[in-house]
Amino acid sequence: MNRPDVSLATPWQFPTPTILRLPNGLSVWHFHLPGQHIATFELVLPAPLSDEPLEREGVATVALHAIDEGTVAHPAGRIGELLEANGATLHGVAKYRHTTFGGQAPSRRLGDVLPLFTEILSQPDYEARDVAHHVEAQEAGFDSTLASPGGANRMALRRALYGLEHRDGRPAAGTPATLHGIGVDDVRAWHARHFSPDGATLLIAGAVDPDVVVERLAAWEADGSPASPADTAPVQPRRVVVVDRPDAVQATVAMGLRTVTRDDPRWPALRVAGHAIAGAFASRLNLELRERLGYTYGIGGGFAPGVSEGQFSVGGSIRTEVAGDAVTRLLDGLALAEPFSDAEVDDARRFLIGVAPLANETSADIVAQASSLAAAGLDPAYLARHFDDLAVVSAADATTAYRSVVSPEQACVAVTGDAAVLVPELEERGLTPEVVDLRA
Amino acid sequence: MTEARLHYELAGHRLDNGLEVVVAPDPDAPGVAVNIWVEVGSADEHTGKTGFAHLFEHLMFQGSASVASGEHMATVEALGGTVNATTSSDRTNYFETVPRGALDLALWLEADRFSTLAITEENFETQRQVVKEEKRQRYDNQPYGDLLELLTRQHFQPEHPYGHLTIGSMQDLDDASLGDVSSFFDSWYPASNLRLVLSGPVTPDEGIELTERYFGGLPSTIKPRRAAMPAANPADPSVEVVRRQVPHSLTYLSWGAPEAASAQSSALNLALAVLADGNASRLHRALVRNADIANEVHSALLPNRSASSISTILGRPSDGVSIEALNAAILAEVDRFIAEGPTEEEVARAVAQYERDWLWDLATSSGRADAINEAWLVHGDPGWVNTHLADVLAITPDDIRDAAAAWLSPGAAHELHYLAEGTR
C-alpha cells in the first residue's frame, strides 16, 4: 500500500487570556477553557534567589514548601486537609530569577480552593516544627541530588558555567551548610518581603468564571518590598570538570554554554538549530551516538531561554569505556562542521510549530507556558510573533545563528563517573579535566 | 459540576483477522492519539530469555518493508506529533499523537511494521547495546537502583512470570539471538493480539474504515494465550536487609494485593491513600508531624494483571530511629486503622484527590486513549473509563476498612531494610 499523503491543518493560536490588573497590584491572566475539568493556577513572584542572605541560602525554598502547613485560621495541617478535601494539590519552585507557586483542582471546586490559596499567601503560620522538618527535607534532598549521577552532573555544570562566587552558580535550594541555620524568623521574613501581590502575576486556566478569580484574589493585601533584579554572573573561563564516582558503570556527560534569551533576534533560529542538533529523536547527536554506535540510551539537549540569559546544553549517559570517545564526538558535533541541511531545518521547524497544539492541550500546559512568559516580562501575544518567526527560519539562518553562539572551545564540560578511567581519557583528548568536590 | 459518571463516546469494531479497535471521538482535541496495546509483557517471557518484550519495543522502530530504520519516529516528530512506546509486565504499548491530517500516515506506519518488521543483525546489535545502556542509566547506575528488584523478589520466586523486571538481565540480553527475536514476534505480534484505540477528532465511521483499510490486510492468526499463571509464592513474610552506598536508609513494608481487576483494588488504593498519601495522611501526621519517628512516609500499589499485585508503604526514619522502631510504629498505625476504619472526612479527602488524578489522566487525547486500552485489557471493557469514578465515589469507610483488613494485615508484611552504608 502506498504511503498516504499528509494534509496539515490550519494554523494554531495560543489562547488569548483576559488580562486584569487588580487594585492590590496583582496582574491576572485568565484563560477561559470550557471543557477542562481540571483547572491550573500559578503565581509568578518577582523574587530572585540573589535576595537570600548568603548564609541562609535555601530559605526561599523552605518558605515555599512550609507555606501550606498551617495558617492562622487553620493551623497544624488543617489548611492542607481542607485543600485536599477540595481535590486540590499545590506546588511551587524557587528559581534563580523568580518564584512560582500554584496548584491544580477540579474546575468546579476552584471557587472553594482560591480562598484557601489566598489564606495561605496572606496568613501563613510557619510553626517552628514545620520549618525544621522542611529544612531537614532540603538537606536530605541535597544529599539525594549528589547521589544521583544526573543531579550531581547538573550541579557541576552549573558551577562551571556561573562560578561558585555568584548565586547563579550555587544550588537553588541551598546546601546543608546554609540550610542548617534557617529558622522560623528567616522564613517569615522571606515571606513578608516576597509574597506580595504587587508586581506579581497570577495565571489561571480552566472552566472558571473570572469573577471568582477576581473576588478571591482582590482580598490579598501584603506589604512586600520589591526585590532588585539579580545581576548577571561574570563570564567564566571554560572548564572541564569531573565528579568522581568510583566504579560507576556509566559516565554522565553534559556540556553547555550561556547564551541569549527570547528577545534576541536569533532566538527562533537557535530553537530550530537546537532541535536539529540534540532535541529530536533524529537529531544529529542522537543518531550518531545512539542509533549508529549504541553508546547511550539517548542524547538530548537544546537551547533554554531563561529570564535574563539563556543556556545551551547537550548530554546523556554513556558507558564508561567509550565515554572519552563520546565526549570527542559530542564536541566535534557541537562544532557543526557541516551546516544544517534544508531537510534538518524543515523537520525541526515543522516539529516546533506543529507540536504546539499538543503541547498546549491541558490547563497545566497553558499555565506553564504563560508563567514562563510572565516571568520573562513578555506578553501572551509574544507566542504568535514567535511562531511567525519560526516559520521563516532557513537552513542558513539556523547555521549562522548557531555558529554565532556555540563553539566547542568555549563549552564547559561536566562528566560524572569513574575519574580513574575518565581523567586519563579526557587528558588524552587534549582536555584538562579537574576533579571537583561538590560539597566543597 | 463534574458528573461521577463520564460520557465518553466509544465505538468498537473487530476486524476479520482479530484486531479490535475502539474509537473515542473528540472533535475539539488538538490531535488524534493512536494507541496500540500488544497483549504481551515481561510476564510472558521465559527463564533465560528475559528482557525480550522490552527489547522489542526498540526493534519495532528499526524499520519495516517501506520504512527505514528510525524513520517512524523521525517522521512523526517532523509532523509535529509525539511518539514512543512502553513495556510493562502485562503489555507493550506503541503510541503516537498526530495532527488529524496525518492520521492515515500514522496508521500506515503502524501497519507496515506490524506486517513486515525487518530486523537486520546490525540494527539488532545496536539496539541491544542501547537497551543495556538504558538498564545502566535507569537501574545499575542509580542510587536505590535495585530496590524494585529486591521488592519483587520478596513476592515472587525468580522463575515466576512476575519474578523479574521488564528490563531483563544483562546476561539474557547478551545471549539473545536474531532467531529468538523473530520467533518472539511470530508468537506475540499477530493482529489478533492487538487492541487499537483512536482518540481525538475522528468519527467512529472514519476510524473504523481507516483501521480496516490499513490493518485489514494483516493475516488472520489465532490469538496467542498467556500461559497459566501460578499463584504468587505464599511464603511467610520475609525480612531482607541490604546495605548500599545510598544517602539515606529506607524501609519498605509490602504486602501481596489483589489482581488489578479485583473489585477490592479501588478500596485498597483508598486505604493506602488515607494511610500514607500526602501531608494530611495518618502516617504522616502520626510519625512525621507529631513525632520524630520518620522524615517521610509514602504508599504505592503496583498492579499486576494475572497474579498478586504488591502494595507498599515506604518510610525514611528520623535521625537516631532504627528501622525496627519505624516499622513497629507504621504497623501499629496500620493495626489501628484496621480496627477503627477511616473517618468519613478521610475518605472524602482521598476520593477528592483520586477524582483529580483520574480526570487528569483523561485530560489529553493520548492519556484518554491509554486509559481506554488499560480498561479494555485489565477489566475487559473499554467503557470502564466511564463508570470507574462513580464506583470509587460509592466506596464506603467500611469497604476501605475491609480491604485494609484483608490485604494489609501487620502480621503479613514483608520488610525490606534498605540501609545506607555506615548506618546500623
PDB file of N, CA, C and O in Angstrom, chain A residues 1 3-4 7 69 76 78 81 84 87-88 104 108-109 129 133 136 140 147 149 250 281 290-291 294-295 297 319 350-351 355 361-362 364, chain B residues 2 62 66 71 73 77-78 101 108 126-127 133-134 137-138 141 213 248 279 285 288-289 292 295 316 345 349 353 355-356 360 364-365:
ATOM      1  N   MET A   1       0.841  -1.198   0.000  1.00  0.00           N
ATOM      2  CA  MET A   1       0.000   0.000   0.000  1.00  0.00           C
ATOM      3  C   MET A   1       0.878   1.251   0.000  1.00  0.00           C
ATOM      4  O   MET A   1       1.886   1.299   0.680  1.00  0.00           O
ATOM      5  N   ARG A   3       2.338   5.002   0.577  1.00  0.00           N
ATOM      6  CA  ARG A   3       2.386   5.891   1.739  1.00  0.00           C
ATOM      7  C   ARG A   3       1.344   6.996   1.583  1.00  0.00           C
ATOM      8  O   ARG A   3       1.336   7.708   0.582  1.00  0.00           O
ATOM      9  N   PRO A   4       0.480   7.173   2.579  1.00  0.00           N
ATOM     10  CA  PRO A   4      -0.574   8.195   2.445  1.00  0.00           C
ATOM     11  C   PRO A   4      -0.003   9.611   2.485  1.00  0.00           C
ATOM     12  O   PRO A   4       1.036   9.858   3.101  1.00  0.00           O
ATOM     13  N   SER A   7      -2.145  16.004   5.122  1.00  0.00           N
ATOM     14  CA  SER A   7      -2.663  17.361   4.922  1.00  0.00           C
ATOM     15  C   SER A   7      -2.634  18.063   6.276  1.00  0.00           C
ATOM     16  O   SER A   7      -3.409  17.729   7.161  1.00  0.00           O
ATOM     17  N   GLU A  69       1.607  24.401  55.454  1.00  0.00           N
ATOM     18  CA  GLU A  69       1.489  23.512  56.618  1.00  0.00           C
ATOM     19  C   GLU A  69       0.425  24.015  57.596  1.00  0.00           C
ATOM     20  O   GLU A  69      -0.170  23.230  58.335  1.00  0.00           O
ATOM     21  N   ALA A  76      -1.655  23.846  62.097  1.00  0.00           N
ATOM     22  CA  ALA A  76      -1.280  22.447  62.350  1.00  0.00           C
ATOM     23  C   ALA A  76      -1.814  21.482  61.303  1.00  0.00           C
ATOM     24  O   ALA A  76      -2.377  20.434  61.621  1.00  0.00           O
ATOM     25  N   ARG A  78      -4.311  21.762  59.242  1.00  0.00           N
ATOM     26  CA  ARG A  78      -5.740  21.791  58.908  1.00  0.00           C
ATOM     27  C   ARG A  78      -5.968  22.384  57.505  1.00  0.00           C
ATOM     28  O   ARG A  78      -6.830  21.926  56.770  1.00  0.00           O
ATOM     29  N   GLU A  81      -5.577  19.812  54.910  1.00  0.00           N
ATOM     30  CA  GLU A  81      -6.727  18.903  54.856  1.00  0.00           C
ATOM     31  C   GLU A  81      -7.867  19.515  54.050  1.00  0.00           C
ATOM     32  O   GLU A  81      -8.519  18.838  53.265  1.00  0.00           O
ATOM     33  N   GLU A  84      -6.998  19.407  50.358  1.00  0.00           N
ATOM     34  CA  GLU A  84      -7.128  18.052  49.827  1.00  0.00           C
ATOM     35  C   GLU A  84      -8.596  17.641  49.709  1.00  0.00           C
ATOM     36  O   GLU A  84      -8.980  16.932  48.790  1.00  0.00           O
ATOM     37  N   GLY A  87      -9.960  18.443  46.509  1.00  0.00           N
ATOM     38  CA  GLY A  87      -9.281  17.858  45.355  1.00  0.00           C
ATOM     39  C   GLY A  87      -8.114  18.681  44.857  1.00  0.00           C
ATOM     40  O   GLY A  87      -7.682  18.512  43.720  1.00  0.00           O
ATOM     41  N   ALA A  88      -7.603  19.572  45.698  1.00  0.00           N
ATOM     42  CA  ALA A  88      -6.528  20.459  45.257  1.00  0.00           C
ATOM     43  C   ALA A  88      -5.167  19.885  45.613  1.00  0.00           C
ATOM     44  O   ALA A  88      -5.012  19.158  46.584  1.00  0.00           O
ATOM     45  N   GLN A 104      -3.436  22.798  41.327  1.00  0.00           N
ATOM     46  CA  GLN A 104      -4.470  22.267  40.446  1.00  0.00           C
ATOM     47  C   GLN A 104      -5.651  21.829  41.285  1.00  0.00           C
ATOM     48  O   GLN A 104      -5.483  21.400  42.428  1.00  0.00           O
ATOM     49  N   ARG A 108     -14.648  22.743  38.916  1.00  0.00           N
ATOM     50  CA  ARG A 108     -15.893  23.029  39.659  1.00  0.00           C
ATOM     51  C   ARG A 108     -15.622  23.381  41.115  1.00  0.00           C
ATOM     52  O   ARG A 108     -16.470  23.946  41.798  1.00  0.00           O
ATOM     53  N   ARG A 109     -14.455  23.029  41.625  1.00  0.00           N
ATOM     54  CA  ARG A 109     -14.166  23.292  43.029  1.00  0.00           C
ATOM     55  C   ARG A 109     -13.286  24.524  43.227  1.00  0.00           C
ATOM     56  O   ARG A 109     -12.896  24.834  44.347  1.00  0.00           O
ATOM     57  N   ARG A 129       8.295  23.765  64.224  1.00  0.00           N
ATOM     58  CA  ARG A 129       8.439  22.344  63.952  1.00  0.00           C
ATOM     59  C   ARG A 129       8.336  22.056  62.443  1.00  0.00           C
ATOM     60  O   ARG A 129       9.079  21.238  61.890  1.00  0.00           O
ATOM     61  N   HIS A 133      11.245  20.681  59.887  1.00  0.00           N
ATOM     62  CA  HIS A 133      11.011  19.495  59.062  1.00  0.00           C
ATOM     63  C   HIS A 133      11.382  19.765  57.598  1.00  0.00           C
ATOM     64  O   HIS A 133      12.012  18.938  56.942  1.00  0.00           O
ATOM     65  N   GLU A 136      15.109  19.953  57.099  1.00  0.00           N
ATOM     66  CA  GLU A 136      15.658  18.575  57.019  1.00  0.00           C
ATOM     67  C   GLU A 136      15.396  17.985  55.644  1.00  0.00           C
ATOM     68  O   GLU A 136      16.272  17.324  55.055  1.00  0.00           O
ATOM     69  N   ALA A 140      18.215  16.634  53.090  1.00  0.00           N
ATOM     70  CA  ALA A 140      18.160  15.278  52.530  1.00  0.00           C
ATOM     71  C   ALA A 140      18.121  15.338  51.007  1.00  0.00           C
ATOM     72  O   ALA A 140      18.742  14.522  50.316  1.00  0.00           O
ATOM     73  N   ALA A 147      23.864  12.193  45.159  1.00  0.00           N
ATOM     74  CA  ALA A 147      23.967  10.746  44.931  1.00  0.00           C
ATOM     75  C   ALA A 147      23.474  10.363  43.541  1.00  0.00           C
ATOM     76  O   ALA A 147      23.823   9.299  43.032  1.00  0.00           O
ATOM     77  N   PRO A 149      23.558  10.551  39.614  1.00  0.00           N
ATOM     78  CA  PRO A 149      24.549  10.993  38.629  1.00  0.00           C
ATOM     79  C   PRO A 149      24.066  12.203  37.832  1.00  0.00           C
ATOM     80  O   PRO A 149      24.835  13.142  37.606  1.00  0.00           O
ATOM     81  N   GLN A 250      28.563   3.954  34.247  1.00  0.00           N
ATOM     82  CA  GLN A 250      28.342   4.906  33.168  1.00  0.00           C
ATOM     83  C   GLN A 250      29.020   6.226  33.508  1.00  0.00           C
ATOM     84  O   GLN A 250      29.262   6.524  34.679  1.00  0.00           O
ATOM     85  N   PHE A 281      14.469  13.081  18.138  1.00  0.00           N
ATOM     86  CA  PHE A 281      14.964  11.699  18.144  1.00  0.00           C
ATOM     87  C   PHE A 281      15.989  11.545  17.023  1.00  0.00           C
ATOM     88  O   PHE A 281      17.030  10.919  17.199  1.00  0.00           O
ATOM     89  N   ARG A 290      23.563   7.159  19.614  1.00  0.00           N
ATOM     90  CA  ARG A 290      22.641   6.090  19.989  1.00  0.00           C
ATOM     91  C   ARG A 290      22.401   5.142  18.817  1.00  0.00           C
ATOM     92  O   ARG A 290      22.655   3.944  18.915  1.00  0.00           O
ATOM     93  N   GLU A 291      21.912   5.684  17.720  1.00  0.00           N
ATOM     94  CA  GLU A 291      21.437   4.809  16.648  1.00  0.00           C
ATOM     95  C   GLU A 291      22.591   4.171  15.867  1.00  0.00           C
ATOM     96  O   GLU A 291      22.482   3.048  15.412  1.00  0.00           O
ATOM     97  N   GLY A 294      25.372   2.935  19.391  1.00  0.00           N
ATOM     98  CA  GLY A 294      24.849   2.216  20.557  1.00  0.00           C
ATOM     99  C   GLY A 294      25.591   2.544  21.846  1.00  0.00           C
ATOM    100  O   GLY A 294      25.648   1.742  22.763  1.00  0.00           O
ATOM    101  N   TYR A 295      26.132   3.773  21.947  1.00  0.00           N
ATOM    102  CA  TYR A 295      26.888   4.172  23.140  1.00  0.00           C
ATOM    103  C   TYR A 295      25.982   4.550  24.319  1.00  0.00           C
ATOM    104  O   TYR A 295      26.446   4.649  25.438  1.00  0.00           O
ATOM    105  N   TYR A 297      21.622   5.404  25.863  1.00  0.00           N
ATOM    106  CA  TYR A 297      20.163   5.295  25.724  1.00  0.00           C
ATOM    107  C   TYR A 297      19.610   6.541  25.024  1.00  0.00           C
ATOM    108  O   TYR A 297      18.548   6.500  24.429  1.00  0.00           O
ATOM    109  N   ARG A 319      28.332   4.547  28.434  1.00  0.00           N
ATOM    110  CA  ARG A 319      29.085   3.553  29.188  1.00  0.00           C
ATOM    111  C   ARG A 319      30.553   3.961  29.263  1.00  0.00           C
ATOM    112  O   ARG A 319      31.111   4.549  28.340  1.00  0.00           O
ATOM    113  N   ARG A 350       9.048  22.240  11.429  1.00  0.00           N
ATOM    114  CA  ARG A 350       7.698  21.666  11.415  1.00  0.00           C
ATOM    115  C   ARG A 350       7.348  21.056  12.764  1.00  0.00           C
ATOM    116  O   ARG A 350       6.217  21.132  13.221  1.00  0.00           O
ATOM    117  N   PHE A 351       8.334  20.441  13.422  1.00  0.00           N
ATOM    118  CA  PHE A 351       8.051  19.895  14.753  1.00  0.00           C
ATOM    119  C   PHE A 351       7.701  21.013  15.723  1.00  0.00           C
ATOM    120  O   PHE A 351       6.691  20.952  16.421  1.00  0.00           O
ATOM    121  N   VAL A 355       3.930  20.826  16.922  1.00  0.00           N
ATOM    122  CA  VAL A 355       3.648  20.171  18.195  1.00  0.00           C
ATOM    123  C   VAL A 355       2.952  21.119  19.176  1.00  0.00           C
ATOM    124  O   VAL A 355       2.444  20.684  20.206  1.00  0.00           O
ATOM    125  N   GLU A 361      -2.307  21.316  25.343  1.00  0.00           N
ATOM    126  CA  GLU A 361      -3.641  20.704  25.378  1.00  0.00           C
ATOM    127  C   GLU A 361      -4.344  20.904  26.718  1.00  0.00           C
ATOM    128  O   GLU A 361      -5.557  21.025  26.772  1.00  0.00           O
ATOM    129  N   THR A 362      -3.582  20.950  27.800  1.00  0.00           N
ATOM    130  CA  THR A 362      -4.217  20.996  29.124  1.00  0.00           C
ATOM    131  C   THR A 362      -4.064  22.364  29.779  1.00  0.00           C
ATOM    132  O   THR A 362      -3.243  23.190  29.365  1.00  0.00           O
ATOM    133  N   ALA A 364      -2.660  22.858  32.540  1.00  0.00           N
ATOM    134  CA  ALA A 364      -1.304  22.946  33.099  1.00  0.00           C
ATOM    135  C   ALA A 364      -0.303  23.365  32.027  1.00  0.00           C
ATOM    136  O   ALA A 364       0.629  24.130  32.300  1.00  0.00           O
TER     137      ALA A 364
ATOM    138  N   THR B   2     -18.632  18.281  37.734  1.00  0.00           N
ATOM    139  CA  THR B   2     -18.225  17.009  37.134  1.00  0.00           C
ATOM    140  C   THR B   2     -19.193  15.929  37.567  1.00  0.00           C
ATOM    141  O   THR B   2     -19.471  15.770  38.740  1.00  0.00           O
ATOM    142  N   GLN B  62      12.990   0.010  14.212  1.00  0.00           N
ATOM    143  CA  GLN B  62      14.169  -0.154  13.370  1.00  0.00           C
ATOM    144  C   GLN B  62      13.861  -0.464  11.913  1.00  0.00           C
ATOM    145  O   GLN B  62      14.743  -0.861  11.161  1.00  0.00           O
ATOM    146  N   SER B  66       8.521  -0.769   4.086  1.00  0.00           N
ATOM    147  CA  SER B  66       8.506   0.525   3.389  1.00  0.00           C
ATOM    148  C   SER B  66       9.025   1.669   4.257  1.00  0.00           C
ATOM    149  O   SER B  66       8.874   2.839   3.898  1.00  0.00           O
ATOM    150  N   GLU B  71      12.971   5.802  10.894  1.00  0.00           N
ATOM    151  CA  GLU B  71      12.146   6.732  10.120  1.00  0.00           C
ATOM    152  C   GLU B  71      10.769   6.963  10.748  1.00  0.00           C
ATOM    153  O   GLU B  71      10.211   8.054  10.652  1.00  0.00           O
ATOM    154  N   MET B  73       9.844   7.166  13.923  1.00  0.00           N
ATOM    155  CA  MET B  73       9.870   8.194  14.965  1.00  0.00           C
ATOM    156  C   MET B  73      10.194   9.570  14.361  1.00  0.00           C
ATOM    157  O   MET B  73       9.558  10.575  14.696  1.00  0.00           O
ATOM    158  N   GLU B  77       7.660  12.928  14.453  1.00  0.00           N
ATOM    159  CA  GLU B  77       8.117  14.177  15.080  1.00  0.00           C
ATOM    160  C   GLU B  77       8.103  15.328  14.071  1.00  0.00           C
ATOM    161  O   GLU B  77       7.707  16.443  14.397  1.00  0.00           O
ATOM    162  N   ALA B  78       8.523  15.042  12.855  1.00  0.00           N
ATOM    163  CA  ALA B  78       8.583  16.115  11.853  1.00  0.00           C
ATOM    164  C   ALA B  78       7.195  16.589  11.435  1.00  0.00           C
ATOM    165  O   ALA B  78       7.049  17.656  10.836  1.00  0.00           O
ATOM    166  N   GLY B 101      -4.668  15.508  10.058  1.00  0.00           N
ATOM    167  CA  GLY B 101      -4.321  15.270   8.660  1.00  0.00           C
ATOM    168  C   GLY B 101      -3.231  14.234   8.473  1.00  0.00           C
ATOM    169  O   GLY B 101      -2.917  13.847   7.342  1.00  0.00           O
ATOM    170  N   TRP B 108      -0.717   3.877   8.673  1.00  0.00           N
ATOM    171  CA  TRP B 108       0.082   3.178   7.665  1.00  0.00           C
ATOM    172  C   TRP B 108       1.449   2.769   8.237  1.00  0.00           C
ATOM    173  O   TRP B 108       1.918   1.645   8.036  1.00  0.00           O
ATOM    174  N   THR B 126      22.965  -2.956  17.609  1.00  0.00           N
ATOM    175  CA  THR B 126      22.971  -1.594  18.151  1.00  0.00           C
ATOM    176  C   THR B 126      21.920  -1.437  19.236  1.00  0.00           C
ATOM    177  O   THR B 126      22.181  -0.894  20.307  1.00  0.00           O
ATOM    178  N   GLN B 127      20.701  -1.941  18.974  1.00  0.00           N
ATOM    179  CA  GLN B 127      19.631  -1.747  19.949  1.00  0.00           C
ATOM    180  C   GLN B 127      19.860  -2.580  21.208  1.00  0.00           C
ATOM    181  O   GLN B 127      19.455  -2.200  22.291  1.00  0.00           O
ATOM    182  N   GLU B 133      22.411   0.125  27.805  1.00  0.00           N
ATOM    183  CA  GLU B 133      22.656   1.472  28.360  1.00  0.00           C
ATOM    184  C   GLU B 133      21.430   1.978  29.112  1.00  0.00           C
ATOM    185  O   GLU B 133      21.549   2.661  30.131  1.00  0.00           O
ATOM    186  N   GLU B 134      20.248   1.638  28.614  1.00  0.00           N
ATOM    187  CA  GLU B 134      19.022   2.032  29.324  1.00  0.00           C
ATOM    188  C   GLU B 134      19.000   1.377  30.709  1.00  0.00           C
ATOM    189  O   GLU B 134      18.664   2.015  31.701  1.00  0.00           O
ATOM    190  N   GLN B 137      21.487   3.150  32.873  1.00  0.00           N
ATOM    191  CA  GLN B 137      21.061   4.509  33.219  1.00  0.00           C
ATOM    192  C   GLN B 137      19.926   4.494  34.242  1.00  0.00           C
ATOM    193  O   GLN B 137      19.897   5.304  35.157  1.00  0.00           O
ATOM    194  N   ARG B 138      18.991   3.553  34.067  1.00  0.00           N
ATOM    195  CA  ARG B 138      17.804   3.581  34.934  1.00  0.00           C
ATOM    196  C   ARG B 138      17.979   2.797  36.226  1.00  0.00           C
ATOM    197  O   ARG B 138      17.319   3.097  37.216  1.00  0.00           O
ATOM    198  N   ASN B 141      23.196   2.305  37.547  1.00  0.00           N
ATOM    199  CA  ASN B 141      23.999   3.480  37.887  1.00  0.00           C
ATOM    200  C   ASN B 141      23.223   4.468  38.759  1.00  0.00           C
ATOM    201  O   ASN B 141      23.611   5.617  38.890  1.00  0.00           O
ATOM    202  N   ARG B 213      -8.859  -0.311   6.445  1.00  0.00           N
ATOM    203  CA  ARG B 213      -8.042  -0.055   5.262  1.00  0.00           C
ATOM    204  C   ARG B 213      -6.578  -0.426   5.515  1.00  0.00           C
ATOM    205  O   ARG B 213      -5.937  -1.053   4.693  1.00  0.00           O
ATOM    206  N   HIS B 248      20.420   7.755  52.144  1.00  0.00           N
ATOM    207  CA  HIS B 248      19.504   7.613  53.289  1.00  0.00           C
ATOM    208  C   HIS B 248      19.022   6.172  53.406  1.00  0.00           C
ATOM    209  O   HIS B 248      18.760   5.523  52.397  1.00  0.00           O
ATOM    210  N   ASN B 279       0.425  15.088  53.116  1.00  0.00           N
ATOM    211  CA  ASN B 279       0.685  15.576  54.472  1.00  0.00           C
ATOM    212  C   ASN B 279      -0.508  15.434  55.411  1.00  0.00           C
ATOM    213  O   ASN B 279      -0.355  15.541  56.620  1.00  0.00           O
ATOM    214  N   ARG B 285       0.964  12.363  59.659  1.00  0.00           N
ATOM    215  CA  ARG B 285       0.628  13.128  60.864  1.00  0.00           C
ATOM    216  C   ARG B 285       1.209  12.465  62.117  1.00  0.00           C
ATOM    217  O   ARG B 285       1.766  13.125  62.985  1.00  0.00           O
ATOM    218  N   VAL B 288       5.544  11.847  61.287  1.00  0.00           N
ATOM    219  CA  VAL B 288       6.380  12.949  60.822  1.00  0.00           C
ATOM    220  C   VAL B 288       6.022  14.235  61.565  1.00  0.00           C
ATOM    221  O   VAL B 288       6.871  14.872  62.165  1.00  0.00           O
ATOM    222  N   ARG B 289       4.735  14.572  61.525  1.00  0.00           N
ATOM    223  CA  ARG B 289       4.326  15.862  62.108  1.00  0.00           C
ATOM    224  C   ARG B 289       4.316  15.824  63.629  1.00  0.00           C
ATOM    225  O   ARG B 289       4.799  16.747  64.279  1.00  0.00           O
ATOM    226  N   ASP B 292       8.957  12.410  66.208  1.00  0.00           N
ATOM    227  CA  ASP B 292      10.212  12.374  65.442  1.00  0.00           C
ATOM    228  C   ASP B 292      10.589  10.936  65.123  1.00  0.00           C
ATOM    229  O   ASP B 292      11.630  10.447  65.551  1.00  0.00           O
ATOM    230  N   ASN B 295      10.987  10.868  58.673  1.00  0.00           N
ATOM    231  CA  ASN B 295      11.063  12.130  57.937  1.00  0.00           C
ATOM    232  C   ASN B 295      10.102  12.147  56.763  1.00  0.00           C
ATOM    233  O   ASN B 295       9.730  13.208  56.274  1.00  0.00           O
ATOM    234  N   ARG B 316      11.160   6.781  55.646  1.00  0.00           N
ATOM    235  CA  ARG B 316      12.554   7.194  55.859  1.00  0.00           C
ATOM    236  C   ARG B 316      12.679   7.623  57.315  1.00  0.00           C
ATOM    237  O   ARG B 316      12.022   8.581  57.737  1.00  0.00           O
ATOM    238  N   GLU B 345     -14.482  11.939  56.760  1.00  0.00           N
ATOM    239  CA  GLU B 345     -13.705  13.046  56.223  1.00  0.00           C
ATOM    240  C   GLU B 345     -12.450  12.538  55.514  1.00  0.00           C
ATOM    241  O   GLU B 345     -12.068  13.045  54.456  1.00  0.00           O
ATOM    242  N   ARG B 349     -11.595  13.093  51.521  1.00  0.00           N
ATOM    243  CA  ARG B 349     -10.332  13.671  51.039  1.00  0.00           C
ATOM    244  C   ARG B 349      -9.649  12.755  50.026  1.00  0.00           C
ATOM    245  O   ARG B 349      -9.203  13.196  48.971  1.00  0.00           O
ATOM    246  N   GLN B 353      -9.005  13.611  46.008  1.00  0.00           N
ATOM    247  CA  GLN B 353      -7.681  13.552  45.379  1.00  0.00           C
ATOM    248  C   GLN B 353      -7.676  12.560  44.220  1.00  0.00           C
ATOM    249  O   GLN B 353      -7.072  12.799  43.180  1.00  0.00           O
ATOM    250  N   GLU B 355     -10.225  11.703  42.434  1.00  0.00           N
ATOM    251  CA  GLU B 355     -11.005  12.277  41.328  1.00  0.00           C
ATOM    252  C   GLU B 355     -10.143  13.203  40.473  1.00  0.00           C
ATOM    253  O   GLU B 355     -10.183  13.144  39.238  1.00  0.00           O
ATOM    254  N   ARG B 356      -9.346  14.048  41.143  1.00  0.00           N
ATOM    255  CA  ARG B 356      -8.486  14.951  40.373  1.00  0.00           C
ATOM    256  C   ARG B 356      -7.497  14.153  39.532  1.00  0.00           C
ATOM    257  O   ARG B 356      -7.320  14.408  38.348  1.00  0.00           O
ATOM    258  N   TRP B 360      -7.419  13.996  35.501  1.00  0.00           N
ATOM    259  CA  TRP B 360      -6.174  14.452  34.885  1.00  0.00           C
ATOM    260  C   TRP B 360      -5.651  13.409  33.895  1.00  0.00           C
ATOM    261  O   TRP B 360      -5.179  13.738  32.815  1.00  0.00           O
ATOM    262  N   THR B 364      -5.986  14.532  28.315  1.00  0.00           N
ATOM    263  CA  THR B 364      -5.425  14.641  26.967  1.00  0.00           C
ATOM    264  C   THR B 364      -5.925  13.486  26.117  1.00  0.00           C
ATOM    265  O   THR B 364      -6.302  12.431  26.649  1.00  0.00           O
ATOM    266  N   SER B 365      -5.900  13.666  24.805  1.00  0.00           N
ATOM    267  CA  SER B 365      -6.364  12.570  23.954  1.00  0.00           C
ATOM    268  C   SER B 365      -5.447  11.363  24.105  1.00  0.00           C
ATOM    269  O   SER B 365      -5.911  10.218  24.079  1.00  0.00           O
TER     270      SER B 365
END
